[in-house]
Coordinates of C-alpha atoms in Angstrom, one line a residue:
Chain A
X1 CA 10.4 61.7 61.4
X2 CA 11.8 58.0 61.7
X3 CA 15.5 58.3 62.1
X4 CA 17.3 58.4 58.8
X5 CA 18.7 55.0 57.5
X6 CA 22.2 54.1 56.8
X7 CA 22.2 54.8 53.0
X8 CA 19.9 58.3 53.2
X9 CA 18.6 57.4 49.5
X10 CA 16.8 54.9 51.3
X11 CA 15.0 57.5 53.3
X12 CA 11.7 58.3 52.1
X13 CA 11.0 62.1 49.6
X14 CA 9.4 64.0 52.9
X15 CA 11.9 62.3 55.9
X16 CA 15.3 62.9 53.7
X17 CA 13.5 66.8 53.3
X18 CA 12.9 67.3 56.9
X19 CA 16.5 65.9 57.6
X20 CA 18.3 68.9 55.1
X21 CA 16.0 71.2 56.8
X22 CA 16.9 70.3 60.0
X23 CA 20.5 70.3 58.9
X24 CA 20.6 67.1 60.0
X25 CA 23.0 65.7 56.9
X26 CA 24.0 67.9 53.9
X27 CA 22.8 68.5 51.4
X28 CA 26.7 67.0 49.3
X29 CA 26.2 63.8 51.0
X30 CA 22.8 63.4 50.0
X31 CA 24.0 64.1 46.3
X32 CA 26.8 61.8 46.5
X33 CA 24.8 59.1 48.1
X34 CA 22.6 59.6 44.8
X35 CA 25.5 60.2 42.3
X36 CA 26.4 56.6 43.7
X37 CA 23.5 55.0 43.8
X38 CA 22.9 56.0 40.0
X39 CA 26.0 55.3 39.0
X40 CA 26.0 51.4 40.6
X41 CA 22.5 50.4 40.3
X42 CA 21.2 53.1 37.7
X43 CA 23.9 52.0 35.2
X44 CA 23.3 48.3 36.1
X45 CA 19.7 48.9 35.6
X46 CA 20.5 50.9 32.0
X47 CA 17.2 53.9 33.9
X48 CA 20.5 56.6 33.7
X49 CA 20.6 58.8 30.6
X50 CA 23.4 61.1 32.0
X51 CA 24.9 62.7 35.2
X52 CA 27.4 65.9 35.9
X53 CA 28.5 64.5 38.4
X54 CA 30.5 68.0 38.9
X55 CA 27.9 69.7 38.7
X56 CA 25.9 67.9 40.8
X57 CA 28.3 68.6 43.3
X58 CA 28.4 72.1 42.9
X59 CA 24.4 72.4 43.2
X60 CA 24.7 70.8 46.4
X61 CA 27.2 73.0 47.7
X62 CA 25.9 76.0 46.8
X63 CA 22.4 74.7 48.6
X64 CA 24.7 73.5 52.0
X65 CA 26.3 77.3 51.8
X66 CA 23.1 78.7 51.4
X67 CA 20.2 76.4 52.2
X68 CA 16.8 77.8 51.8
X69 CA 13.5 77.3 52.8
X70 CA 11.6 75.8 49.9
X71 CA 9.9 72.4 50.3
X72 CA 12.6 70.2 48.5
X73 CA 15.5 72.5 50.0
X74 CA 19.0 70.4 48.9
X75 CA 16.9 67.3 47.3
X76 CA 18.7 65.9 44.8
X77 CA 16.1 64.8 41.8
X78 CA 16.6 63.1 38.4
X79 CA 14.2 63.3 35.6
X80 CA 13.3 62.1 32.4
X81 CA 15.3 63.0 29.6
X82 CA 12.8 65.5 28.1
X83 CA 12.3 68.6 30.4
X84 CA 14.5 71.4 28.6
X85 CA 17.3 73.5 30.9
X86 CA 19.2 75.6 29.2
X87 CA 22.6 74.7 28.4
X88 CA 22.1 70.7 29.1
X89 CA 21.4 68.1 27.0
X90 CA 17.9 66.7 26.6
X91 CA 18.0 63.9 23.6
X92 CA 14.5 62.8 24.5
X93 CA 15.4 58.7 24.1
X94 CA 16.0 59.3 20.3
X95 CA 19.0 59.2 18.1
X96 CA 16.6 61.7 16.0
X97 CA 17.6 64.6 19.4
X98 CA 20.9 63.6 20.2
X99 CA 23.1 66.5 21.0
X100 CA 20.1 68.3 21.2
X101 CA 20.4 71.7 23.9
X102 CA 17.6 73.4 24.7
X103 CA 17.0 77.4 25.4
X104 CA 14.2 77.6 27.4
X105 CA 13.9 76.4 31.6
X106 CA 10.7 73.4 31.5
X107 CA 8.0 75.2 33.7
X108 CA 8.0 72.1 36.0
X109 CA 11.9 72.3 36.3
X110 CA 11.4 75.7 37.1
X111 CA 9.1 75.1 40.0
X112 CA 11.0 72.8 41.2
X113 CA 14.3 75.0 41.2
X114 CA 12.2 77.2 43.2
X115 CA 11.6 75.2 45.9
X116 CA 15.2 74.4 46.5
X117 CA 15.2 71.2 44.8
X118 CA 18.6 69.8 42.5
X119 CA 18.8 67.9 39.6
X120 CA 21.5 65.5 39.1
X121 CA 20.5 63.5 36.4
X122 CA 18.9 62.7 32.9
X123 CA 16.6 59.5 33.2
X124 CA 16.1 57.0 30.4
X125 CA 12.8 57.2 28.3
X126 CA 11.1 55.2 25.5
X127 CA 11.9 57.0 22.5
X128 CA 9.6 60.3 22.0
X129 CA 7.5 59.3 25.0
X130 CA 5.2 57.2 22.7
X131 CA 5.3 53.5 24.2
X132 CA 3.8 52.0 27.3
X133 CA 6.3 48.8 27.6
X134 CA 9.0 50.5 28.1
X135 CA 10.8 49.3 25.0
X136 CA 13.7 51.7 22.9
X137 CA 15.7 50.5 20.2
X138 CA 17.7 53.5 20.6
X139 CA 18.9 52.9 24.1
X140 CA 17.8 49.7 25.2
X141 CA 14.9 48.9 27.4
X142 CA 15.6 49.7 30.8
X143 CA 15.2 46.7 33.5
X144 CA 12.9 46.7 36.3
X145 CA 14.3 46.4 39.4
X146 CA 12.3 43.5 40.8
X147 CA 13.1 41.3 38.1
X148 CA 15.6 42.7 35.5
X149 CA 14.0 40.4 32.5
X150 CA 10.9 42.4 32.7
X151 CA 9.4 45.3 31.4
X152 CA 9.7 48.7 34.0
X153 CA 6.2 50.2 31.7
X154 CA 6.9 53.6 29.6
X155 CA 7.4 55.6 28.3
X156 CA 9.0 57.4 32.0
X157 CA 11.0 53.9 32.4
X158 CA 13.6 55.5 33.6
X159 CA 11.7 57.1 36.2
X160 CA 9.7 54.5 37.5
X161 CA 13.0 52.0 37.4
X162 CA 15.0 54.9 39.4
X163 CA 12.6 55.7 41.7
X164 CA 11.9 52.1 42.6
X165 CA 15.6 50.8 42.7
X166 CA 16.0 54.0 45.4
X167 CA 18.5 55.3 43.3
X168 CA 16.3 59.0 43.2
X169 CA 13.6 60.3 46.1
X170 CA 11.5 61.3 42.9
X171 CA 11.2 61.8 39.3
X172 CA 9.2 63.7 36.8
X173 CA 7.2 61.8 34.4
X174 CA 4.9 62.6 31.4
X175 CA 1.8 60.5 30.7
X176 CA 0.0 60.8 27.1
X177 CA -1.6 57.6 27.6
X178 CA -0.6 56.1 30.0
X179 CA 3.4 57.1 31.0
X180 CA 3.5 58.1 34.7
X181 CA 1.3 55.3 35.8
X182 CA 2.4 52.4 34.1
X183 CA 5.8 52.7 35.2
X184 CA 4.8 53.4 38.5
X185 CA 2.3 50.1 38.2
X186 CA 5.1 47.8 36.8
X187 CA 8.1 49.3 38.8
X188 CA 5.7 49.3 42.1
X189 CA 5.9 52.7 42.9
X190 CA 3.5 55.8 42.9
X191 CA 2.8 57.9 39.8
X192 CA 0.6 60.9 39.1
X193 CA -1.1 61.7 35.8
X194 CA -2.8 65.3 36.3
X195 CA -5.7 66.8 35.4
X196 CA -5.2 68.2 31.9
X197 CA -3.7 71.7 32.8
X198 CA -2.6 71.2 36.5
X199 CA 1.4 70.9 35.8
X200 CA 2.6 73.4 33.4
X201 CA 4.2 71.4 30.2
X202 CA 6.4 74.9 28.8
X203 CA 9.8 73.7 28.1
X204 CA 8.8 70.0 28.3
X205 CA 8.9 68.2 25.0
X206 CA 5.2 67.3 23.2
X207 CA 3.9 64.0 22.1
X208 CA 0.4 65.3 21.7
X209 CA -0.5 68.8 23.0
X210 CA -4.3 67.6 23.9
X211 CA -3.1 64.9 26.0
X212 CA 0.2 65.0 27.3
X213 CA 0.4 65.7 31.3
X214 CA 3.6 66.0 33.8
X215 CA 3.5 64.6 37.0
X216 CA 5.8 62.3 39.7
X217 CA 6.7 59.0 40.3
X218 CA 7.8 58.7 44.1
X219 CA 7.9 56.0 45.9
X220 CA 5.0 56.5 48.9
X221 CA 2.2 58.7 48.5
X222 CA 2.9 61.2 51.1
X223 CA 5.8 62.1 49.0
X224 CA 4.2 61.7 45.7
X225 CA 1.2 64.9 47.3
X226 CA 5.0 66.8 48.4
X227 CA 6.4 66.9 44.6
X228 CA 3.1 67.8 42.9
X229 CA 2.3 70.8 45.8
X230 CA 5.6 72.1 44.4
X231 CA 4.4 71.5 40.5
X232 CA 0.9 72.1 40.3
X233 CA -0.7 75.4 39.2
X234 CA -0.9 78.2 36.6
X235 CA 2.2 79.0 34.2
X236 CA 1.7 82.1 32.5
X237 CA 4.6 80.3 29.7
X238 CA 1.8 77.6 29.3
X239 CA -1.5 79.3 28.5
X240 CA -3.0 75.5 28.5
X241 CA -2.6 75.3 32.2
X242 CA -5.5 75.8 34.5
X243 CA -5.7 78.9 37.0
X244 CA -7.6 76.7 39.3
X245 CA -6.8 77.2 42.8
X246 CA -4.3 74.3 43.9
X247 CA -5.7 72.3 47.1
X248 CA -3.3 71.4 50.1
X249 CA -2.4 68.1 48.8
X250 CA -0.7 67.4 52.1
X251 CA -2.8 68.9 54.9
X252 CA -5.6 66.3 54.4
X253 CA -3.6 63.3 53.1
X254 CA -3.9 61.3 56.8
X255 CA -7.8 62.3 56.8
X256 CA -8.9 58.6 55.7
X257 CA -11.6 57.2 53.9
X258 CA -15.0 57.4 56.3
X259 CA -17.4 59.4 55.0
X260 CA -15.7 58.9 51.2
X261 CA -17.8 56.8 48.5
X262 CA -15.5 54.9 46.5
X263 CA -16.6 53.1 42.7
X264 CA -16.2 50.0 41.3
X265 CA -16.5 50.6 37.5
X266 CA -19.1 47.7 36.1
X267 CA -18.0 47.6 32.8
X268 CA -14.3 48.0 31.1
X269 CA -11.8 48.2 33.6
X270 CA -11.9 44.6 34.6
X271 CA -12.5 43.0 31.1
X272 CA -9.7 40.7 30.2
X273 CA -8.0 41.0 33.7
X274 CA -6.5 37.8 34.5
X275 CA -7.7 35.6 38.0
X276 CA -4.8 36.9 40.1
X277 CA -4.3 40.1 39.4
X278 CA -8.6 39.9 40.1
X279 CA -7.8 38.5 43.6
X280 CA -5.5 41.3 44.1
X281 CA -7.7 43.9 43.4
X282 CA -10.8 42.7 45.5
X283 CA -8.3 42.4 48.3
X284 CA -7.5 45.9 47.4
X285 CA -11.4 47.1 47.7
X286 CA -11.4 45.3 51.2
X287 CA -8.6 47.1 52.6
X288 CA -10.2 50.3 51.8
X289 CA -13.7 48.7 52.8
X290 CA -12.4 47.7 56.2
X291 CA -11.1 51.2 56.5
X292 CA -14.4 52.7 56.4
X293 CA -15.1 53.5 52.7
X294 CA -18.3 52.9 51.3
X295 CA -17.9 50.6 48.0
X296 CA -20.4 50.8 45.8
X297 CA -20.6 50.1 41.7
X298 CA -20.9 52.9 39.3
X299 CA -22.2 52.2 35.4
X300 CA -20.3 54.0 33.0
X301 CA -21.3 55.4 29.3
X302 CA -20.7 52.8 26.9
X303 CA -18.6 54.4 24.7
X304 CA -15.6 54.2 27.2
X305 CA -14.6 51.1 25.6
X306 CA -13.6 52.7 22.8
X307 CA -11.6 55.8 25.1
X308 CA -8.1 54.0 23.9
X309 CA -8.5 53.9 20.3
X310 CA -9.7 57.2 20.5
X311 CA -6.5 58.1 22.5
X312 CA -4.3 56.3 20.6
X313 CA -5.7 58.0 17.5
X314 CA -5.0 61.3 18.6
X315 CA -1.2 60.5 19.6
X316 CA -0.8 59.1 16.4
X317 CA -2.4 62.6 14.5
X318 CA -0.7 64.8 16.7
X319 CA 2.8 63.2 16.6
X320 CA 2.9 62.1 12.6
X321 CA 2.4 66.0 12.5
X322 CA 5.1 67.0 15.1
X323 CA 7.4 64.2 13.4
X324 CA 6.9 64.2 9.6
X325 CA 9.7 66.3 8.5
X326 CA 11.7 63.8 10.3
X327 CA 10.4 60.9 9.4
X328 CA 10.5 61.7 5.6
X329 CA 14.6 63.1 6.2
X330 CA 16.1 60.5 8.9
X331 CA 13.5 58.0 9.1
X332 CA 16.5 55.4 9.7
X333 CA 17.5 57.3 13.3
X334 CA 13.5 56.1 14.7
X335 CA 13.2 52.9 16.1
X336 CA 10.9 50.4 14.2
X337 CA 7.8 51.0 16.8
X338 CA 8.0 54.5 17.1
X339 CA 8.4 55.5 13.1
X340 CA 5.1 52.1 13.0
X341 CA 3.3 54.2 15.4
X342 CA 3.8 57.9 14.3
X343 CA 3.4 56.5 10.6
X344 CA 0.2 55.0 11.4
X345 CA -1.3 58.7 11.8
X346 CA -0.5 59.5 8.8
X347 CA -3.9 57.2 7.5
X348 CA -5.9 59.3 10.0
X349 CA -8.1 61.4 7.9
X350 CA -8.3 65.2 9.8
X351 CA -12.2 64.9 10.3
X352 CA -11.9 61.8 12.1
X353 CA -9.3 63.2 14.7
X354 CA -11.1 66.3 15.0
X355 CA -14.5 64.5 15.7
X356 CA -12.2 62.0 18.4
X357 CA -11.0 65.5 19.7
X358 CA -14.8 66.6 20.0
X359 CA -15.8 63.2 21.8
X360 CA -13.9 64.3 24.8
X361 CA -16.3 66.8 25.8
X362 CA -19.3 64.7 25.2
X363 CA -17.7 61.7 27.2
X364 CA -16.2 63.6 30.1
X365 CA -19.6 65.2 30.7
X366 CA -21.8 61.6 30.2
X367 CA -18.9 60.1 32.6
X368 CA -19.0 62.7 35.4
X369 CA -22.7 62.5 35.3
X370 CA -22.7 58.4 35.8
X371 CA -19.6 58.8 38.3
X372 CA -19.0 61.4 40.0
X373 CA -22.6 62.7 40.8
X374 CA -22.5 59.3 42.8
X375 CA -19.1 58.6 44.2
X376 CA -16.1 60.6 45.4
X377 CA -13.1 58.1 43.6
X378 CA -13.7 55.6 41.0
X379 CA -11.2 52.6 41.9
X380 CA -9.7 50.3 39.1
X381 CA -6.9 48.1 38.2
X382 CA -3.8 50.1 36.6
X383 CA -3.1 47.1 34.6
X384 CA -5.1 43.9 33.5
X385 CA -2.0 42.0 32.3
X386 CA 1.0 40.9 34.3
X387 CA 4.4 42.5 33.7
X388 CA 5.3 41.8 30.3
X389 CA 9.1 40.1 29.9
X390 CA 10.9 42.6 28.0
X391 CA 11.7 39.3 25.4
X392 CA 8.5 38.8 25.2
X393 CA 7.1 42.2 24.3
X394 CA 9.6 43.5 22.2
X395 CA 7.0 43.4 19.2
X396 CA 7.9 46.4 16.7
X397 CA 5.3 47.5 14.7
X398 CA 3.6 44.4 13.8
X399 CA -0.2 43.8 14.6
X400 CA 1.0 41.7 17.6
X401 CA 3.0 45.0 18.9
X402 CA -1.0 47.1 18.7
X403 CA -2.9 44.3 20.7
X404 CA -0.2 44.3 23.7
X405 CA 0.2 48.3 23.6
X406 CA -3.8 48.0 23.6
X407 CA -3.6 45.9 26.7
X408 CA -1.1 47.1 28.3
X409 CA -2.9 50.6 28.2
X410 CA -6.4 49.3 28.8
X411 CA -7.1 50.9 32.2
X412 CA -5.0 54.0 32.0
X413 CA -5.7 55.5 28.3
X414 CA -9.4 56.1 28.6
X415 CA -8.3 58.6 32.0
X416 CA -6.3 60.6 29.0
X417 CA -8.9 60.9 26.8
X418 CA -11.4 62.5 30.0
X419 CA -8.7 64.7 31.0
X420 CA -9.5 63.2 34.7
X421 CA -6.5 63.2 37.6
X422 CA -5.6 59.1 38.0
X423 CA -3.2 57.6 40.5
X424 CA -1.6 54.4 40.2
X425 CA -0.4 52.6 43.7
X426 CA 1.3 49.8 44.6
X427 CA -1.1 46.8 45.8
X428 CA 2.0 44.1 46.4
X429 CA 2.8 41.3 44.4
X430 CA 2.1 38.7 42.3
X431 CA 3.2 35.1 42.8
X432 CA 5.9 36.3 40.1
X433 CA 7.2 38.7 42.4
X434 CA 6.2 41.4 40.8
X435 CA 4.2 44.5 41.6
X436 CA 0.6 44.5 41.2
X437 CA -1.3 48.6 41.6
X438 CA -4.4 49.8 41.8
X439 CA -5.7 53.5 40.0
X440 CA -7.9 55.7 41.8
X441 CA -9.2 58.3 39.1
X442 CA -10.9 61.3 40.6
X443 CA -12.7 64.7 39.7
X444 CA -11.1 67.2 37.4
X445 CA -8.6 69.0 39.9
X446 CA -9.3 66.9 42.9
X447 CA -6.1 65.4 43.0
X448 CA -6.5 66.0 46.8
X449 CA -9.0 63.4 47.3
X450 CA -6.6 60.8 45.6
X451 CA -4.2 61.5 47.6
X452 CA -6.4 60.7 50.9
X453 CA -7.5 57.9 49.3
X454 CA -4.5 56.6 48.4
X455 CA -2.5 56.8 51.7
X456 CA -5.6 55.7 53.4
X457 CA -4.9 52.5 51.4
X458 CA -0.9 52.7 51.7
X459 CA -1.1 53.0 55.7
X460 CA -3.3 49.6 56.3
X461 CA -0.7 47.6 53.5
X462 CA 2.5 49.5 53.7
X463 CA 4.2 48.1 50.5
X464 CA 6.7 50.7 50.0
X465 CA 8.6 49.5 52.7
X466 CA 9.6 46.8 50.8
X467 CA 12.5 47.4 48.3
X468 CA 14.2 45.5 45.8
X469 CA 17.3 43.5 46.0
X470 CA 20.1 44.4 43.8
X471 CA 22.0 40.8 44.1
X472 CA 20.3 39.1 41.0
X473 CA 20.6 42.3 38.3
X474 CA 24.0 41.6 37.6
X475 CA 23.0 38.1 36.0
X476 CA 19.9 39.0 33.7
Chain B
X1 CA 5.2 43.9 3.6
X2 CA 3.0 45.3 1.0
X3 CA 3.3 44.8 -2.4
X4 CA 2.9 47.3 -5.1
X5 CA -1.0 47.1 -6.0
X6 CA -1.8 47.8 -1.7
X7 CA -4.0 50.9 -1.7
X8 CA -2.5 52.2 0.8
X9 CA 0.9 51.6 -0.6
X10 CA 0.0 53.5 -4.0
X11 CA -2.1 56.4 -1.8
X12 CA 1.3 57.1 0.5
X13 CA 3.6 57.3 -2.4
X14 CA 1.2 59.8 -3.9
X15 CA 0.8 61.8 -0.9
X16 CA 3.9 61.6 1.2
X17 CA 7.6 62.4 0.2
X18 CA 8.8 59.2 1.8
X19 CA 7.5 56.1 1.1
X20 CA 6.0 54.8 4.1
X21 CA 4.6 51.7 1.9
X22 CA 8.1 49.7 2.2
X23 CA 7.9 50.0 6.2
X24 CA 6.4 48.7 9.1
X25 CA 3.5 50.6 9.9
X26 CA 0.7 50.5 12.7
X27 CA -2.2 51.1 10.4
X28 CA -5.5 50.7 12.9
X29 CA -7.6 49.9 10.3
X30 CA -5.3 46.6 9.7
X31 CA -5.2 46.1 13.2
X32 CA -8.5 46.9 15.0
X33 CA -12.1 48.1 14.3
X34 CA -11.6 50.9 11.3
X35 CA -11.7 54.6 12.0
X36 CA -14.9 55.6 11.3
X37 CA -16.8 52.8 12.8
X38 CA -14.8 54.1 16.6
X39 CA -15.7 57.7 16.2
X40 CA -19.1 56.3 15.0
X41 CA -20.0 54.1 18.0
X42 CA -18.9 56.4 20.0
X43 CA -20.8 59.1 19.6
X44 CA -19.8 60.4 15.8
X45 CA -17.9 63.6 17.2
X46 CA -19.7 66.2 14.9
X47 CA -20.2 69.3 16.5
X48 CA -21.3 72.6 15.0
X49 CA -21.0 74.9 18.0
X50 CA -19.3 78.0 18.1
X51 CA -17.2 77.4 21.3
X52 CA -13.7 76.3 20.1
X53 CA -12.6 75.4 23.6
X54 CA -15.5 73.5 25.2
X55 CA -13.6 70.7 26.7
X56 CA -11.5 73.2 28.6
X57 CA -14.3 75.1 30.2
X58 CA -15.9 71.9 31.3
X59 CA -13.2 70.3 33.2
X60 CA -12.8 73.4 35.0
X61 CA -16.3 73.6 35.7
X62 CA -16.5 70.3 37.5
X63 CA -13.8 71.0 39.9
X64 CA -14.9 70.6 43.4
X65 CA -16.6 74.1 44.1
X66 CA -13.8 74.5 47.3
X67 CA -11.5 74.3 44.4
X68 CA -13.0 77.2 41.8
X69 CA -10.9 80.3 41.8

């Protein structure tokens, strides 16, 4: 372990663990560090929802007095505003929830309880969850901390902004479409979307039960394979989850990539991808080339180009019918995109989303036939479009709003709609300044390999090392 | 906005207790390729099997075999 650094938030998820453990600092000035930090540059960055700052305190106490020896022992954690404890608000981004106090632990909170971890504070989220830009006209977009007039990606933008600004070691996500690792991709940090059924979602709130997943946004990958070893397996509260044995996520993670076969996708993933953002990723593929991959293109069934409007179509089913009650007796507390989106599933005839819920089966098994009998990661860009300007995309519902959202989710939808595991990491910057990332997508439950992958990539580039500077916020 | 004579417009106010007509709505077939033609192209998505949770049991079958429990 590297000795910690001045401000211990700037420590890494795995170095500020080993230092509690070690009883190196405490577990109250790790929380107050992070009650500060949250409070300054959270607030600043509008990625805060809400913090007890009391009882903050007193979780941290009780872990110093009695410090055990779970994984994330005295870590102070902050999550999106949408995983239920009982007794504490969890408004979900909406005016629609506000005031809203849940009954029922979130199986992923509950995990994470159990291996000592605290949670300090409610992170901002696009309304509902349903919104890749990160916009809410609720609570206001929240700012991405390498250039505040930009968009931090949703719908965990609180997450990805908190995580990247170092205000939080790590945050729980949800991604539907697209919403752990677009944030992650715009705020340059690491985000997890699952395999359908590895995180437990009891207790967290629904968007669409076919394709919503939990998972982390962390800022290096190590600690990104520590979170989900906590979060990942069987919850007999969610019978959806998968009793699949869960892999050491960590014991392999500094294996490298000789001997691995990584794909290039020849058709999808790169259309519309603009030159830079091109360069980037090719310089990407060398990295991991140089490391001792094998690179080598992999064809993929043609009806992946139309994974996103099949995604998008079930989200839109799936929420009109969670929603509709609402929307017909408050429809002035929903923002204009979210009641545009959630109304549009209304015109969704029932046969149509229950033959786009049947394509899944037919796709995932034409796609692991084409990929994965051939490689052992499919590589892509995360995003084929530069970080929108939140003035720029703040769109509504209009027909302008549909062909960003379609963009914006180009790369990361169609891994929804196979239910595959798909990690987005950091791959620098643009000439803009702003992060550029790279998705590895891997076999159902081989979030393992990812992870290998991924730090493989992460230890020849070392990006997370670099951090954002807080002196130009104040002014946008 | 659409006015009174929109299909759509007259199909929502007979269907739905709010009028979704007088607001903003993403409608993909206004937007994009329509409905049918998606599920079409990509494969049609009928299935007469008697399975109801096929998906599920094929993820889990193509987990790395060190992975099966």
């Amino acid at each position: 372990m590297t000795a910690l650094p001045v401000d211990p938030c700037d420590a890494t998820l795995v170095d500020i663990a080993k230092a509690l453990a070690d009883r190196k600092i405490s577990s109250l000035e790790v929380t107050q560090a992070t009650l500060a930090r949250l409070n300054d540059r959270g607030r600043a960055l509008n990625n805060v929802a809400g913090i007890d700052a009391d009882d903050a305190e007193a979780q941290a106490k009780a872990a110093d007095a009695n410090l055990g020896d779970g994984p994330l022992a005295g870590v102070p954690l902050a999550h999106k505003d949408m995983f239920y404890r009982p007794g504490r608000l969890s408004e979900c981004g909406s005016k629609v929830r506000a005031g809203f106090m849940p009954d029922v632990l979130s199986g992923a909170l509950k995990k994470l309880d159990g291996a000592g971890a605290l949670d300090v504070a409610r992170l901002n989220m696009v309304e509902f969850a349903l919104g890749v830009t990160g916009h809410n006209d609720i609570t206001g977009a929240v700012r991405n901390p390498w250039n505040p007039a930009h968009v931090t990606g949703g719908s965990s933008s609180g997450s990805g902004s908190a995580v990247a600004a170092r205000c939080v070691f790590g945050a729980l996500g949800s991604d539907t479409g697209g919403s752990v690792r677009l944030p992650a991709a715009c705020c340059g940090v690491v985000g997890m979307k699952v395999t359908q059924g590895r995180v437990s979602r009891f207790g967290a709130m629904p968007l669409s039960y076919t394709l919503d997943t939990v998972g982390p946004l962390t800022r290096t990958v190590t600690d990104n394979a520590l979170m989900l070893s906590v979060l990942a397996g069987y919850d007999a509260d969610d019978p959806s989850s998968a009793d699949v044995v869960v892999d050491d996520y960590l014991g392999g993670i500094e294996d490298g990539v000789s001997g691995l076969k990584i794909g290039l996708p020849t058709s999808h993933f790169m259309d519309g991808m603009s030159a830079e953002l091109a360069e980037r990723f090719d310089a990407a593929v060398q990295v991991l080339k140089s490391a001792g991959a094998e690179i080598v293109d992999v064809d993929l069934p043609a009806e992946i180009r139309h994974a996103n409007a099949l995604t998008s179509m079930i989200t839109a089913s799936e929420g009109a019918a969670l929603h509709q009650h609402w929307m017909e007796t408050r429809p002035d507390d929903y923002g204009k995109q979210t009641f545009g989106r959630f109304g549009g599933g209304f015109l969704i005839p029932a046969s149509r989303y229950i033959q786009a819920l049947n394509l899944r089966t037919e796709m995932l098994a034409a796609f692991n036939a084409l990929v994965f009998e051939n490689v052992d990661v499919m590589m892509t860009p995360m995003m084929v479009v530069d970080v929108p300007k939140i003035a720029d995309s703040d769109l509504g519902a209009g027909a302008d709003a549909a062909a960003l959202l379609t963009k914006v989710g180009h790369c990361s939808r169609p891994i929804n709609f196979l239910g595959l595991p798909g990690l987005s990491v950091p791959s620098g910057f643009t000439k803009a300044g702003l992060p550029s990332s790279i998705q590895f997508v891997g076999k159902p439950f081989d979030e393992a390999t990812l992870y290998r992958v991924a730090r493989a990539y992460e230890r020849e580039t070392e990006w997370p090392t670099q951090a954002p500077d807080p002196a130009g916020w104040e002014a946008a | 906005m659409r006015d009174e004579t929109d299909p759509i417009r007259v199909w929502l106010k007979k269907t739905k207790s709010i009028d979704l007509g007088d607001r903003q709505i993403i409608d993909s077939q206004r937007t994009g390729q329509p409905i049918g033609e998606i599920v079409s192209e990509a494969g049609g998505g009928q299935v007469f099997d008697t399975e109801p949770a096929r998906f599920y049991r094929l993820i889990q079958d193509l987990a790395p075999k060190r992975a099966s429990s």
